[in-house]
PDB file of C-alpha atoms in Angstrom:
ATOM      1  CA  UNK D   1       9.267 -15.850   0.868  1.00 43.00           C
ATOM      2  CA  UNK D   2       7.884 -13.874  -1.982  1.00 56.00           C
ATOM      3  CA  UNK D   3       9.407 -14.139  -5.581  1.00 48.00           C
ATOM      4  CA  UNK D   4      12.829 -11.921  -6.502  1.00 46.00           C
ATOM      5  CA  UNK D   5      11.368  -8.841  -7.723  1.00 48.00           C
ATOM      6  CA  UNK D   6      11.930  -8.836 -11.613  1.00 46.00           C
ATOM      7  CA  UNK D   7      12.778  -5.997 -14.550  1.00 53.00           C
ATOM      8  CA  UNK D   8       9.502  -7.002 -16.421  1.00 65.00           C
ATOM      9  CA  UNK D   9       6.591  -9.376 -16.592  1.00 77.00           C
ATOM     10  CA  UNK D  10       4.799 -11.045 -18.847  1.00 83.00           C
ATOM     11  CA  UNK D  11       1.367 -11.494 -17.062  1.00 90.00           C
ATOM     12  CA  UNK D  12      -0.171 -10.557 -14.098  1.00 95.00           C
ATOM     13  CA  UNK D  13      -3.983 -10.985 -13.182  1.00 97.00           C
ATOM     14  CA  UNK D  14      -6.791  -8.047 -11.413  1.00 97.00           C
ATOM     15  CA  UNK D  15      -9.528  -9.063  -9.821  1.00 97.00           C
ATOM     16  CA  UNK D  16     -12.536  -6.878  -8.373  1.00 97.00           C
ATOM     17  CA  UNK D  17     -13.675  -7.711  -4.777  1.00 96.00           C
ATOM     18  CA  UNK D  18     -17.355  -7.907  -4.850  1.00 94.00           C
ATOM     19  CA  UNK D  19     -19.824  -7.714  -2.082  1.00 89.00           C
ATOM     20  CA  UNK D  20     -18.281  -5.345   0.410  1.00 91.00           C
ATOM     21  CA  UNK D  21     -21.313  -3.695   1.145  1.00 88.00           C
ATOM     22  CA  UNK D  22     -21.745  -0.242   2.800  1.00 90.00           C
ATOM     23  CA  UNK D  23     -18.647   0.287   5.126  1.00 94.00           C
ATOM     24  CA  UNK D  24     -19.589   2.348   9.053  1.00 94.00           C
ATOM     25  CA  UNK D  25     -17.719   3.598  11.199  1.00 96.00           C
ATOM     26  CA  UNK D  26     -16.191   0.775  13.366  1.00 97.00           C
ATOM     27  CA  UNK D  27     -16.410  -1.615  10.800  1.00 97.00           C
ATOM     28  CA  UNK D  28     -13.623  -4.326  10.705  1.00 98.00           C
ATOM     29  CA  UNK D  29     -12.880  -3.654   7.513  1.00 98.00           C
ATOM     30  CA  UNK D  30     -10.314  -6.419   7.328  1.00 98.00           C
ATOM     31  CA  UNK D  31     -12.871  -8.695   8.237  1.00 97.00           C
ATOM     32  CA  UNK D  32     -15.565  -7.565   5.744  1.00 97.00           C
ATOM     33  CA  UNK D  33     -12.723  -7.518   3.123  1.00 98.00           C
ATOM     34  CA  UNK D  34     -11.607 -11.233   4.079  1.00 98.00           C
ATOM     35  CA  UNK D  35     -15.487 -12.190   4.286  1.00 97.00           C
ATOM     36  CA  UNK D  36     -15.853 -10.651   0.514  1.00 96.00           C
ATOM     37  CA  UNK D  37     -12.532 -12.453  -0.397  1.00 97.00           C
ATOM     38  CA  UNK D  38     -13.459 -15.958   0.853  1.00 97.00           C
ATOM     39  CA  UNK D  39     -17.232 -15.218  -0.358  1.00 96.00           C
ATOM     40  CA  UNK D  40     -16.020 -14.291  -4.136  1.00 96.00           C
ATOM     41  CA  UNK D  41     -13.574 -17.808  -3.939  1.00 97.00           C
ATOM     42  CA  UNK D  42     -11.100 -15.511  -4.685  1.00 97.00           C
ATOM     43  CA  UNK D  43      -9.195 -15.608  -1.147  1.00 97.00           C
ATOM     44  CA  UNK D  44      -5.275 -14.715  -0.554  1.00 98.00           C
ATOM     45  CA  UNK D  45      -1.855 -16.260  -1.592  1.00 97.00           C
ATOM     46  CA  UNK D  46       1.437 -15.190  -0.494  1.00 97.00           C
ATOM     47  CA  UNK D  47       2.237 -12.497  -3.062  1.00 97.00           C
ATOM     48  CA  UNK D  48      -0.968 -10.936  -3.285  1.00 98.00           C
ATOM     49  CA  UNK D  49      -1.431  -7.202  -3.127  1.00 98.00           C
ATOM     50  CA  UNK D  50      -4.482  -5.712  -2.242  1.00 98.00           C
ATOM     51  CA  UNK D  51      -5.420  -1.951  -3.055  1.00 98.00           C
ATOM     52  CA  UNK D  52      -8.332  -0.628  -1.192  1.00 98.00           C
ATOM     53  CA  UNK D  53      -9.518   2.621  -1.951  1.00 96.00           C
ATOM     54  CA  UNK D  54      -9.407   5.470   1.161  1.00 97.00           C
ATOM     55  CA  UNK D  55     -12.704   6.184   1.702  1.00 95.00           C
ATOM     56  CA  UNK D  56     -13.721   2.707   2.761  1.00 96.00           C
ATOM     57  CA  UNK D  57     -11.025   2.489   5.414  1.00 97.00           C
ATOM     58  CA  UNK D  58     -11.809   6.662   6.364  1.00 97.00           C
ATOM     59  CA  UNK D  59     -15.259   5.647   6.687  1.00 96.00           C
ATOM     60  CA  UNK D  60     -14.496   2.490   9.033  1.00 97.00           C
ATOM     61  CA  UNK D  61     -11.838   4.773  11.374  1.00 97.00           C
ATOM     62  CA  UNK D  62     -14.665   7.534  11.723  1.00 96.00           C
ATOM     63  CA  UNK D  63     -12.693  10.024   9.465  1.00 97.00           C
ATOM     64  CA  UNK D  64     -16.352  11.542   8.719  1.00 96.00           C
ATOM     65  CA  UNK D  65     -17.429  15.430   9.398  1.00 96.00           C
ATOM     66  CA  UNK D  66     -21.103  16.834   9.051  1.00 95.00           C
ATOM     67  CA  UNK D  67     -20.786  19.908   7.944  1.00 96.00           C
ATOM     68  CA  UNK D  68     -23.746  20.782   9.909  1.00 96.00           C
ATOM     69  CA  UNK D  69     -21.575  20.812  13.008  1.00 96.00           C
ATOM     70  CA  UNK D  70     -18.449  22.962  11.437  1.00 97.00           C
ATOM     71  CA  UNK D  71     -18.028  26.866  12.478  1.00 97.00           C
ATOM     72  CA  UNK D  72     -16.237  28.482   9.325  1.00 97.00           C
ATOM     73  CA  UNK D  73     -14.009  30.971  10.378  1.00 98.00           C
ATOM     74  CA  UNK D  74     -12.602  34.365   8.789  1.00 98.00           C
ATOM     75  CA  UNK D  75     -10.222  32.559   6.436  1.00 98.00           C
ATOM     76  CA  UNK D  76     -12.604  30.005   5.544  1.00 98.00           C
ATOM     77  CA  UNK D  77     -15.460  32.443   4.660  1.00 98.00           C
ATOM     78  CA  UNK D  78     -12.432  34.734   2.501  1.00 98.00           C
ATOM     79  CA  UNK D  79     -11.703  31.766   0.584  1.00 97.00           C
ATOM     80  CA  UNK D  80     -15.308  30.525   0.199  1.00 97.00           C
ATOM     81  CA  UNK D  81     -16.308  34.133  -1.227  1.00 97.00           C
ATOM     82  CA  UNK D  82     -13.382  34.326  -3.524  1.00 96.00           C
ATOM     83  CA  UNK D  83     -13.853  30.339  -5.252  1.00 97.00           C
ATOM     84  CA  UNK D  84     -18.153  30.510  -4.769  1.00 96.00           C
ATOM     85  CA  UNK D  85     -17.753  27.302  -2.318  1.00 96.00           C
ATOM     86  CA  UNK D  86     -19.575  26.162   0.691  1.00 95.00           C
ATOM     87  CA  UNK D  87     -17.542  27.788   3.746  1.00 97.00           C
ATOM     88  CA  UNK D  88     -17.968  25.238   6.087  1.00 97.00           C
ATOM     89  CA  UNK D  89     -16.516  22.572   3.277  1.00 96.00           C
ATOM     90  CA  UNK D  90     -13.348  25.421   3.178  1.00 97.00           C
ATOM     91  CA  UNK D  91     -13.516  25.100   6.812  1.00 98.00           C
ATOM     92  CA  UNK D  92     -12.833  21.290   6.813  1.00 97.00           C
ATOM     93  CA  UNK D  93     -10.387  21.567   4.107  1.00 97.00           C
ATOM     94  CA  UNK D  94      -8.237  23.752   5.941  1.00 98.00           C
ATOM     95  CA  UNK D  95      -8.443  22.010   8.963  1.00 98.00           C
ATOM     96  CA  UNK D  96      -6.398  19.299   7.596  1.00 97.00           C
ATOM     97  CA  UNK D  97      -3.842  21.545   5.671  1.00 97.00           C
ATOM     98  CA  UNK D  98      -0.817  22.884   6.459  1.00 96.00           C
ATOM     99  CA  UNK D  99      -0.591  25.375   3.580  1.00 95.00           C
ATOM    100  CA  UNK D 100      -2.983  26.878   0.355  1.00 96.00           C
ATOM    101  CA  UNK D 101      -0.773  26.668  -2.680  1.00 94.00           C
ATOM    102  CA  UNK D 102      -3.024  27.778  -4.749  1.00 94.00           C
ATOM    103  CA  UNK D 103      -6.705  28.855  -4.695  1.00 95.00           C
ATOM    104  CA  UNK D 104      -8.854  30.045  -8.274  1.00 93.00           C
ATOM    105  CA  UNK D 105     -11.716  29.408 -10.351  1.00 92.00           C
ATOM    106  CA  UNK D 106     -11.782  28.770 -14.052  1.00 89.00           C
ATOM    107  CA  UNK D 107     -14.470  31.003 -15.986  1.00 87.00           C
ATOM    108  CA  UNK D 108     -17.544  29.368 -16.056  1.00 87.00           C
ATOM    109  CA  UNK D 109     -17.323  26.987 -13.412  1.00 87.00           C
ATOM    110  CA  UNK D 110     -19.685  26.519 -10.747  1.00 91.00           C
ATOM    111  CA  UNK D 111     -17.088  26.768  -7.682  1.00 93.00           C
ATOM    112  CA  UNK D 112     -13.464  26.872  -7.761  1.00 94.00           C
ATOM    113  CA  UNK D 113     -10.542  24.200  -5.747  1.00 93.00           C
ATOM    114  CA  UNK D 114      -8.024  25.150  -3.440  1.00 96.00           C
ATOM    115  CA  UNK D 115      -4.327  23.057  -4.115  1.00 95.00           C
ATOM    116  CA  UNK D 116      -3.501  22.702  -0.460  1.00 95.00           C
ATOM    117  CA  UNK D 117      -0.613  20.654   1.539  1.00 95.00           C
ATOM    118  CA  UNK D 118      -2.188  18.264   3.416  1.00 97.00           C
ATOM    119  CA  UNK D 119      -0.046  17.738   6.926  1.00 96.00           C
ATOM    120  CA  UNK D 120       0.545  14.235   5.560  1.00 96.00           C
ATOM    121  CA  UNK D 121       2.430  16.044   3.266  1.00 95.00           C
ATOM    122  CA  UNK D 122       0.149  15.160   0.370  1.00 95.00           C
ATOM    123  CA  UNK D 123      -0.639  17.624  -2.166  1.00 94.00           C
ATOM    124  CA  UNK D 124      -4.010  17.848  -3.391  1.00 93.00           C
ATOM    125  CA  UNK D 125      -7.051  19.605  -4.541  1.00 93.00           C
ATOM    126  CA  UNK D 126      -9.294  20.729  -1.485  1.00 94.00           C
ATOM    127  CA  UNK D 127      -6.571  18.339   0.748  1.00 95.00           C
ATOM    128  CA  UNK D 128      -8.404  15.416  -0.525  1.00 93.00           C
ATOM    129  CA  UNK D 129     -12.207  15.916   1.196  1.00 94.00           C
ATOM    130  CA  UNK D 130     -14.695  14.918  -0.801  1.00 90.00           C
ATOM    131  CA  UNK D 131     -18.518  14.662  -0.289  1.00 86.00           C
ATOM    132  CA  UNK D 132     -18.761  11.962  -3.073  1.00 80.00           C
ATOM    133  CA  UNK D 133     -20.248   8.350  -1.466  1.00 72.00           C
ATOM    134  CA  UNK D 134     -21.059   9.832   1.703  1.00 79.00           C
ATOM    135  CA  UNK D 135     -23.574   8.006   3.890  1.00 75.00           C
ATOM    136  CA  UNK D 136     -25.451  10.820   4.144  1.00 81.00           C
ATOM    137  CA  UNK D 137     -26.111  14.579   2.093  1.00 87.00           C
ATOM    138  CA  UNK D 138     -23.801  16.956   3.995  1.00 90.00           C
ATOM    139  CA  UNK D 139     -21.111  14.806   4.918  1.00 94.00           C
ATOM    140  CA  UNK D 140     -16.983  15.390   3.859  1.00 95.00           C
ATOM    141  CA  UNK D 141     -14.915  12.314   4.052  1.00 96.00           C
ATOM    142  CA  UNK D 142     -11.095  13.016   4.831  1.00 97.00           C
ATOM    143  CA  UNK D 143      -8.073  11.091   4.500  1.00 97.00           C
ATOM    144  CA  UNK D 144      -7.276   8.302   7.211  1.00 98.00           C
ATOM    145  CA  UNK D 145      -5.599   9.552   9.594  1.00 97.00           C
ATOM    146  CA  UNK D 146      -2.515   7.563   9.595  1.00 98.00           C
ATOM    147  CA  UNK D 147      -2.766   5.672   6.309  1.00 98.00           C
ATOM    148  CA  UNK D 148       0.202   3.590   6.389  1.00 98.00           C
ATOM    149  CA  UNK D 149      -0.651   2.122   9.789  1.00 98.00           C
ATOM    150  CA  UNK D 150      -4.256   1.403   8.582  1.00 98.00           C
ATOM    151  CA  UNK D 151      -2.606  -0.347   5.897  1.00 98.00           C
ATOM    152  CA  UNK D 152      -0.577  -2.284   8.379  1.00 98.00           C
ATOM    153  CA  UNK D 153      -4.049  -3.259   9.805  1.00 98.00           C
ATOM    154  CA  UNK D 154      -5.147  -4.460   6.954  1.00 98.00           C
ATOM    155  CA  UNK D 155      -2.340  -6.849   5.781  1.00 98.00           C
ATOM    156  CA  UNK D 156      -1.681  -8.083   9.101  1.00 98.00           C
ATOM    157  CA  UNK D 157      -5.654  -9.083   9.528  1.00 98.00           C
ATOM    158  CA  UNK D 158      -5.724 -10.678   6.004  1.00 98.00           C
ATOM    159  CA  UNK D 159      -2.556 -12.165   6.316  1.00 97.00           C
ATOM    160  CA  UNK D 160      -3.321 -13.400   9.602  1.00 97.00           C
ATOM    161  CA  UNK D 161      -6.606 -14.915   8.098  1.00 98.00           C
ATOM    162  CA  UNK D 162      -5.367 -16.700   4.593  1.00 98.00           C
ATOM    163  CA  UNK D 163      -2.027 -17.595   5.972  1.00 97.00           C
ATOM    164  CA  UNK D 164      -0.219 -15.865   3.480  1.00 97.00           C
ATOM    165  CA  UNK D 165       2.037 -13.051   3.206  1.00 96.00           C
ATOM    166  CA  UNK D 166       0.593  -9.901   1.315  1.00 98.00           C
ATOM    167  CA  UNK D 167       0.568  -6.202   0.573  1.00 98.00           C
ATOM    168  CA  UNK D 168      -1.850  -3.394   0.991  1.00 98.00           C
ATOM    169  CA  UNK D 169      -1.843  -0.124  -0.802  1.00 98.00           C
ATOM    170  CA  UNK D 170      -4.456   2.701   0.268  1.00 98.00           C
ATOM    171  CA  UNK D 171      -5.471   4.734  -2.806  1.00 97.00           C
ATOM    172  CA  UNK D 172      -6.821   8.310  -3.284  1.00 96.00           C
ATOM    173  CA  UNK D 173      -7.673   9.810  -6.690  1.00 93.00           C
ATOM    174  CA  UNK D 174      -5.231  12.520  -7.835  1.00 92.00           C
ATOM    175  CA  UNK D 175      -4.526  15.329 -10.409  1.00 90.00           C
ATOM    176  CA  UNK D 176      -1.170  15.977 -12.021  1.00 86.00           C
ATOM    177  CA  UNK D 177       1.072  18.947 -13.237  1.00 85.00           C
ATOM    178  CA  UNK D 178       0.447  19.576 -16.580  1.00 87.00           C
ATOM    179  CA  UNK D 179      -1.611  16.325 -17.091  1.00 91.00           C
ATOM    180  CA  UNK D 180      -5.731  16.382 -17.628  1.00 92.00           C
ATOM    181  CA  UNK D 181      -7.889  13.952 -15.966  1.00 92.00           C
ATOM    182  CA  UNK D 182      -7.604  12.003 -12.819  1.00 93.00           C
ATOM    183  CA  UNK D 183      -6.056   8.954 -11.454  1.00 95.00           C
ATOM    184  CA  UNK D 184      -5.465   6.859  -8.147  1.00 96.00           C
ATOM    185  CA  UNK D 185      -2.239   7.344  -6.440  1.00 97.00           C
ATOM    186  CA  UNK D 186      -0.667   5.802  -3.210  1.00 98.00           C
ATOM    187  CA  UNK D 187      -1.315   7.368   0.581  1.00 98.00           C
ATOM    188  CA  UNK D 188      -0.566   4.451   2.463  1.00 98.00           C
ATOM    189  CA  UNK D 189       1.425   0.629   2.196  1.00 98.00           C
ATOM    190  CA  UNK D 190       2.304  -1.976   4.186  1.00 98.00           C
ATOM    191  CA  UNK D 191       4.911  -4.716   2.832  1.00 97.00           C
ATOM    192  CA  UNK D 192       4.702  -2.657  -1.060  1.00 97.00           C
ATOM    193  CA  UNK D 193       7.583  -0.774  -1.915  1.00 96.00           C
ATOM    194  CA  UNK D 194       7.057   2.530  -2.811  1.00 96.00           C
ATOM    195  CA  UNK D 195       9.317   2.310  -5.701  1.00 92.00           C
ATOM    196  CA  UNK D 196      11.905   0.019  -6.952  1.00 80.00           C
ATOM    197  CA  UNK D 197      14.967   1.333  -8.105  1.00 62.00           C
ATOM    198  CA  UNK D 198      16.893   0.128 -11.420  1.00 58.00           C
ATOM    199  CA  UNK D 199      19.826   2.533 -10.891  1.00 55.00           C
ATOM    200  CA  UNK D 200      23.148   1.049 -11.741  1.00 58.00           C
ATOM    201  CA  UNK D 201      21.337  -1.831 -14.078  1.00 62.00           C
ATOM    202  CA  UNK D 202      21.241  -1.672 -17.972  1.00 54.00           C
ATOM    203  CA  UNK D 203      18.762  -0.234 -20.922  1.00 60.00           C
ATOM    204  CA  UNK D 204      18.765  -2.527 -23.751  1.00 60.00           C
ATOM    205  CA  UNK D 205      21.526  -1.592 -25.186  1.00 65.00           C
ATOM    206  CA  UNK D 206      23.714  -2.134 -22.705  1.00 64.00           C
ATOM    207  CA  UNK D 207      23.990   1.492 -21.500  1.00 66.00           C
ATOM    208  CA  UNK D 208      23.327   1.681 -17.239  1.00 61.00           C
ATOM    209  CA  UNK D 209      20.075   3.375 -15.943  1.00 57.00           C
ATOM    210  CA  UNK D 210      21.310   6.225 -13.595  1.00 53.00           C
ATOM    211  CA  UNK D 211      17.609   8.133 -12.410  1.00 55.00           C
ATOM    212  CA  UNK D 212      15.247   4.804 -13.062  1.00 63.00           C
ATOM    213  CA  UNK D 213      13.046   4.215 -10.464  1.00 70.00           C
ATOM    214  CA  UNK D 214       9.479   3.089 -11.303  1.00 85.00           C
ATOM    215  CA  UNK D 215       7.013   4.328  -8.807  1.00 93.00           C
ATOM    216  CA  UNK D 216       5.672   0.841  -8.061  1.00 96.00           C
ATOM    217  CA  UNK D 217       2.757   1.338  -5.071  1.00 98.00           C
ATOM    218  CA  UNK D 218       1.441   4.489  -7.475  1.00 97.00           C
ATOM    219  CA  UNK D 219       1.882   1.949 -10.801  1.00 97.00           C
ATOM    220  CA  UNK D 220      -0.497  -0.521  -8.564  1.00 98.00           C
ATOM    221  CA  UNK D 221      -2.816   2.315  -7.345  1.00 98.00           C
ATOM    222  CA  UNK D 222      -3.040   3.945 -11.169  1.00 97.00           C
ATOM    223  CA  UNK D 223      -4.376   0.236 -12.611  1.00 97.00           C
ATOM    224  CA  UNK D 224      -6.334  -0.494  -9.291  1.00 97.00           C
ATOM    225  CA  UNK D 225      -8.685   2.645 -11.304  1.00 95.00           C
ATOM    226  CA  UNK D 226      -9.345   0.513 -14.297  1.00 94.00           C
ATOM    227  CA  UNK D 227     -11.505  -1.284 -11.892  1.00 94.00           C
ATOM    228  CA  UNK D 228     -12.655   0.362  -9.573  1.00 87.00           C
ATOM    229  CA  UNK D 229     -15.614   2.578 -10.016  1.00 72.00           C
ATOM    230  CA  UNK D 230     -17.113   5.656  -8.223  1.00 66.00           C
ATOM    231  CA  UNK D 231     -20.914   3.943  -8.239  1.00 62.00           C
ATOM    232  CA  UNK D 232     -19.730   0.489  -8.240  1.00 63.00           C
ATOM    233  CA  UNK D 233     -18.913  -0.120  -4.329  1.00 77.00           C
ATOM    234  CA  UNK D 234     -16.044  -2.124  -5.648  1.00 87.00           C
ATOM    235  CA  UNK D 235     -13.072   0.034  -3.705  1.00 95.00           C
ATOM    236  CA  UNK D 236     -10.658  -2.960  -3.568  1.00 97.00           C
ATOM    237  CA  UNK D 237      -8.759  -4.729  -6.510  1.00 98.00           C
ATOM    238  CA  UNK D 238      -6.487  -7.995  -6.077  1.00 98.00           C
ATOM    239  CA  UNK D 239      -3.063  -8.444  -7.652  1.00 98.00           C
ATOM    240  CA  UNK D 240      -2.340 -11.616  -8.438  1.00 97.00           C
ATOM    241  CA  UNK D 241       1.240 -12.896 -10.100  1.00 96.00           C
ATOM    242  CA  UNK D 242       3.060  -9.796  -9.363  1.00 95.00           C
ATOM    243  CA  UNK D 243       6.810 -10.509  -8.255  1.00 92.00           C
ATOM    244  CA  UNK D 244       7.994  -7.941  -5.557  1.00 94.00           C
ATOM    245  CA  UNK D 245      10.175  -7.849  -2.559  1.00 93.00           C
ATOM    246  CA  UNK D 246       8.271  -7.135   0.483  1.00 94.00           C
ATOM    247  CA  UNK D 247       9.833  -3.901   2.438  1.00 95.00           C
ATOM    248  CA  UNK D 248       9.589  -3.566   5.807  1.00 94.00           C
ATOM    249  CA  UNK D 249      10.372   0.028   6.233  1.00 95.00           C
ATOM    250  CA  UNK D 250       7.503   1.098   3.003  1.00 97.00           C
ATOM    251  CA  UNK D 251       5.612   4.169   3.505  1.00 97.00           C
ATOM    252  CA  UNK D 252       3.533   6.215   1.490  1.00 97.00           C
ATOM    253  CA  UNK D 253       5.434   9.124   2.493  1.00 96.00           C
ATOM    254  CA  UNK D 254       8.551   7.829   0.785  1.00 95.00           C
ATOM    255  CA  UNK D 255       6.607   8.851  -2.359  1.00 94.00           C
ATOM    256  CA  UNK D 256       6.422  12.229  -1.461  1.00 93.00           C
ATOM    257  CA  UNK D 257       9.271  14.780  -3.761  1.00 89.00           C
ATOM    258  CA  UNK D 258      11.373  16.806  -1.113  1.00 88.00           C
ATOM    259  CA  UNK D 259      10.231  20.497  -1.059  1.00 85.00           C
ATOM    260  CA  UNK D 260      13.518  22.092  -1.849  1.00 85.00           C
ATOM    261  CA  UNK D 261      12.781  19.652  -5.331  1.00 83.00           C
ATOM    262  CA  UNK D 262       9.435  20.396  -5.997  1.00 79.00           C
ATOM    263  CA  UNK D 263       8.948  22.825  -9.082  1.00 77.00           C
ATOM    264  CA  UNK D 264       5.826  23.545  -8.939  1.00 73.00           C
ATOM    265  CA  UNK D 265       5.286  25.410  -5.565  1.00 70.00           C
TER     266      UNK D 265
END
């Protein structure tokens, strides 16, 4: 059994996993991730949460495109003309959206970002395809396919391994309404509640919380980023000392804001 989830803590620890290496496609990542666990001496205890960064587990699943192989079509070449992007990139984009919220480019920049739906229901610049720590020059990784069952994968192959029960939260990197900068945000979990509720408890004063509810897989993924580092092949960060309840039913689409409550479309 994991510890009762608590209000606040005191101290928790984050650790880097070194020596993953270069991740292909048909990699077992939990494997390579247990192998860098055991081979840091930093293994797994019940209670542990593991973040692992998307583009290790897109990578292993075979969630690569060459853009070399990708046919733009009409509304791919529109959009590339109008934002001064690569069509076939717009091509891939669009191929995993479900709608363009918003498509411009700032003065001055060198090519502009489409804010597209992804049909996970993720909302993202350029539906979160990115050319950054590709194997190869004119490659776009995409988003896992089904990132709450890789994250199943993952926590029942570690947990299966170390004997312990543990969480996994798949990360992407983010931007936010009416916030600069960047930071990594929860696609997928398995065991990790996507947030934890403090409706109907007490501020302290004494007066009861009625909206609370700390988004606690996105709280995980936003520190996992103090760690981990675009150059550093580091992609996963260990939790250690957290107490949490382990849910059964997470996903990382209960994270998602209901359309007819989303103010920014």
């Amino acid at each position: 059994m994991l510890a009762p989830a608590v209000q606040s803590q005191t101290a928790i620890s984050l650790h880097v996993v070194p020596g993953l290496g270069e991740v292909r496609e048909g990699d077992d990542l939990a494997q390579l991730l247990g192998d860098a666990l055991e081979g840091s001496g930093l293994g797994l205890q019940t209670g542990d949460i593991l973040t692992v960064a998307h583009k290790v587990v897109s990578k292993a699943e075979g969630r690569v495109r060459k853009l070399a192989d990708v046919s733009p079509g009409p509304e791919a070449q529109f959009y590339a003309e109008k934002l001064s992007k690569d069509a076939r990139k717009v091509q891939v984009v669009l191929d995993e959206t479900t709608d363009v919220l918003r498509a411009f480019k700032h003065r001055g920049a060198e090519e502009g970002t489409l804010i597209c739906e992804h049909r996970l229901g993720l909302i993202s610049a350029n539906a979160g395809v990115d050319e950054s720590n590709t194997a190869q020059t004119g490659e776009a990784i995409l988003l896992p396919e089904n990132p709450d069952a890789s994250a199943a994968t993952l926590a029942e192959g570690l947990s299966a391994r170390f004997g312990a029960v543990v969480g996994v939260v798949i990360t992407d990197t983010f931007g936010r309404p009416w916030r600069l900068g960047q930071v990594n945000v929860a696609i997928g979990l398995a065991g990790v509640p996507a947030t934890r509720s403090e409706i109907g408890g007490h501020d302290a004063r004494g007066r009861p919380l009625k909206v609370t509810e700390p988004a606690f897989a996105d709280e995980l993924a936003a520190a996992s980023g103090l760690l981990v580092g675009k150059a550093a092949q580091t992609p996963a960060v260990l939790f250690r000392g957290l107490a949490w309840d382990a849910d059964t039913h997470t996903s990382g689409r209960h994270l998602i804001r209901a359309k007819a409550e989303d103010m920014f479309r």
